[in-house]
XYZ file of N, CA and C in Angstrom:
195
model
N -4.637 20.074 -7.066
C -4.124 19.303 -5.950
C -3.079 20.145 -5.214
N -3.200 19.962 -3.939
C -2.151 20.593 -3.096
C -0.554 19.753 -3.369
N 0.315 20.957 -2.764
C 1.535 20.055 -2.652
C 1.706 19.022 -1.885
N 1.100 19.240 -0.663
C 0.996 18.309 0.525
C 0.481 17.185 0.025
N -0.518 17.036 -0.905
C -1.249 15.465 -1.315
C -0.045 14.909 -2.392
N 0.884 15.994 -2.994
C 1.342 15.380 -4.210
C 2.629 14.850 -3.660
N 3.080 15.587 -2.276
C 4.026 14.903 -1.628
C 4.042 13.425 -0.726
N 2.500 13.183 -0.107
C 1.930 11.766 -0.167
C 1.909 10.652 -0.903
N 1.804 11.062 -2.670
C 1.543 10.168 -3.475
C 2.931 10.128 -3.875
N 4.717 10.913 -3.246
C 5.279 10.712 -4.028
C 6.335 9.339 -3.278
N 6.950 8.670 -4.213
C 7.359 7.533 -3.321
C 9.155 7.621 -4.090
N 9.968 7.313 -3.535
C 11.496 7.554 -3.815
C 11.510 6.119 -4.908
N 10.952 4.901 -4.333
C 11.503 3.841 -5.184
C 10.840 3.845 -7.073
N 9.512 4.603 -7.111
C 8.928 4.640 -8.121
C 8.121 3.303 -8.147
N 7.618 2.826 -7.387
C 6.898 1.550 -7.222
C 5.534 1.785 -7.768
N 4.884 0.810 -7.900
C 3.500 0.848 -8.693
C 2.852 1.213 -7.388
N 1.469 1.492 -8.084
C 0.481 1.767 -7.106
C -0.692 1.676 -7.213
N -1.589 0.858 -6.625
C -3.142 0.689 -6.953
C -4.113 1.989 -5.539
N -4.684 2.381 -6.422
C -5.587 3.366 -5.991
C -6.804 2.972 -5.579
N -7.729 3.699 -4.446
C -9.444 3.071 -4.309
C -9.740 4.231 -3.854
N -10.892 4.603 -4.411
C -11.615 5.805 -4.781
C -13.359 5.325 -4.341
N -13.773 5.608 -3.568
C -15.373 5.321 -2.944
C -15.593 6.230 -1.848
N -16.457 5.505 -1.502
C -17.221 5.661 -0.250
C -16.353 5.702 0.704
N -16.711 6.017 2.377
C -15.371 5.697 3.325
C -15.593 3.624 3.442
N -16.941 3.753 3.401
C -17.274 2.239 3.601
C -16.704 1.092 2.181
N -16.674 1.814 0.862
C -16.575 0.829 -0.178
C -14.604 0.588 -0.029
N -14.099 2.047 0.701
C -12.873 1.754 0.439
C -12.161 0.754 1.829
N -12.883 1.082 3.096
C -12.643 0.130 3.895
C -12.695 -1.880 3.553
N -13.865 -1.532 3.164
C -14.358 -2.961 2.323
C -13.000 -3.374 1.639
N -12.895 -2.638 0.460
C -11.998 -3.384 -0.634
C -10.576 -3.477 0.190
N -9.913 -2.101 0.934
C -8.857 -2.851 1.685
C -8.722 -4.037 2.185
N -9.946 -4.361 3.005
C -9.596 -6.111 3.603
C -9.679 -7.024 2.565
N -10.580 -6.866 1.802
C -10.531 -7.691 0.194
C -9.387 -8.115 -0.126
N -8.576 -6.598 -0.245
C -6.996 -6.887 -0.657
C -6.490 -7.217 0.278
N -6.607 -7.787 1.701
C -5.756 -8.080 2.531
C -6.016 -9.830 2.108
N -7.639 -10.042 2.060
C -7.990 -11.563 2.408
C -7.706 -12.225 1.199
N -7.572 -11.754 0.211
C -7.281 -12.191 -1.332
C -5.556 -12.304 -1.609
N -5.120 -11.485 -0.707
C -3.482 -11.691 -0.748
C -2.635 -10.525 -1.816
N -3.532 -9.623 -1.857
C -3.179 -8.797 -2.686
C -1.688 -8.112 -1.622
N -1.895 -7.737 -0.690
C -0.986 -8.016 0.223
C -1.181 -8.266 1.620
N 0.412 -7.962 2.124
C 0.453 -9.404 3.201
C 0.324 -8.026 4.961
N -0.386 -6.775 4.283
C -0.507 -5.861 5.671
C -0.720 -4.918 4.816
N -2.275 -4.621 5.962
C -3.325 -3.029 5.706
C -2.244 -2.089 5.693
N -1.259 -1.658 6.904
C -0.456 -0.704 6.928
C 0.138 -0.043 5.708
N 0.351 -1.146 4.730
C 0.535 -0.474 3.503
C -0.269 0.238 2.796
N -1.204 0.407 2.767
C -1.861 1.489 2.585
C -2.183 2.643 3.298
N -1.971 3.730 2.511
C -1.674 5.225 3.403
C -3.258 5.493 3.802
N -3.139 5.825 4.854
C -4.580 6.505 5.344
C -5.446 6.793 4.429
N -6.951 6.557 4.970
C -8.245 7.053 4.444
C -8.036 8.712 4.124
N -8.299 9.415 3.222
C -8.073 11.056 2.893
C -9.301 11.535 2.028
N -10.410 12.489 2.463
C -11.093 12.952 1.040
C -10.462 13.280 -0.024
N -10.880 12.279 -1.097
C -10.845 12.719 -2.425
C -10.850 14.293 -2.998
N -9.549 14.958 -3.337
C -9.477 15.963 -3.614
C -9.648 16.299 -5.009
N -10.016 15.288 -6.062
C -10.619 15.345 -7.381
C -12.498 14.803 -7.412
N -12.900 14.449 -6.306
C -13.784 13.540 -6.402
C -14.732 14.214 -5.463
N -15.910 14.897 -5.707
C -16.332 15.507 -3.763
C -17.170 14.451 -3.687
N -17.062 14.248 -2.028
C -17.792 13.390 -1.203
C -17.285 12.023 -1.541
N -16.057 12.000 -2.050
C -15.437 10.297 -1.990
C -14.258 10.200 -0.893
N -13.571 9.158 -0.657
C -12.562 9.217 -0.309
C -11.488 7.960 -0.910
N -10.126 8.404 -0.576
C -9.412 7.165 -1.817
C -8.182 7.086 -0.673
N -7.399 5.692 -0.962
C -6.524 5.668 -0.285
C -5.411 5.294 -1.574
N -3.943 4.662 -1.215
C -3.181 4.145 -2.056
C -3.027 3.166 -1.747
N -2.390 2.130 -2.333
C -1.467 0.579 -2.096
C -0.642 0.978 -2.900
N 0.985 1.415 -2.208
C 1.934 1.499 -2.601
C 2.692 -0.367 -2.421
N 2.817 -1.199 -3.734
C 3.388 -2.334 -3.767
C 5.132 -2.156 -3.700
């Protein structure tokens, strides 16, 4: 992993974080999932769509809670 991705994933408060790892389509999907299910209360919290740099041909985003 680059520094640049490890400086993305790093967060000052140490907050949890749920990860999604798919397709560009499975991870779009499950974001609104987690929006319409109440997982939380705004997409924005999750950092941009990025190819999977452990995974080829996936892409993953975060939900920093």
């Amino acid at each position: 992993m680059t520094t640049e991705f490890n400086e993305l994933l790093t967060h000052p408060a140490d907050r949890p974080q749920v990860w999604i790892i798919g397709t560009r389509d499975q991870v779009n999907h499950l974001i609104n999932e987690c929006y319409v299910k109440g997982l939380t209360d705004d997409r924005a919290k999750f950092m941009p769509i990025i190819p999977s740099p452990f995974a080829s041909g996936k892409y993953m985003t975060v939900l920093v809670r």
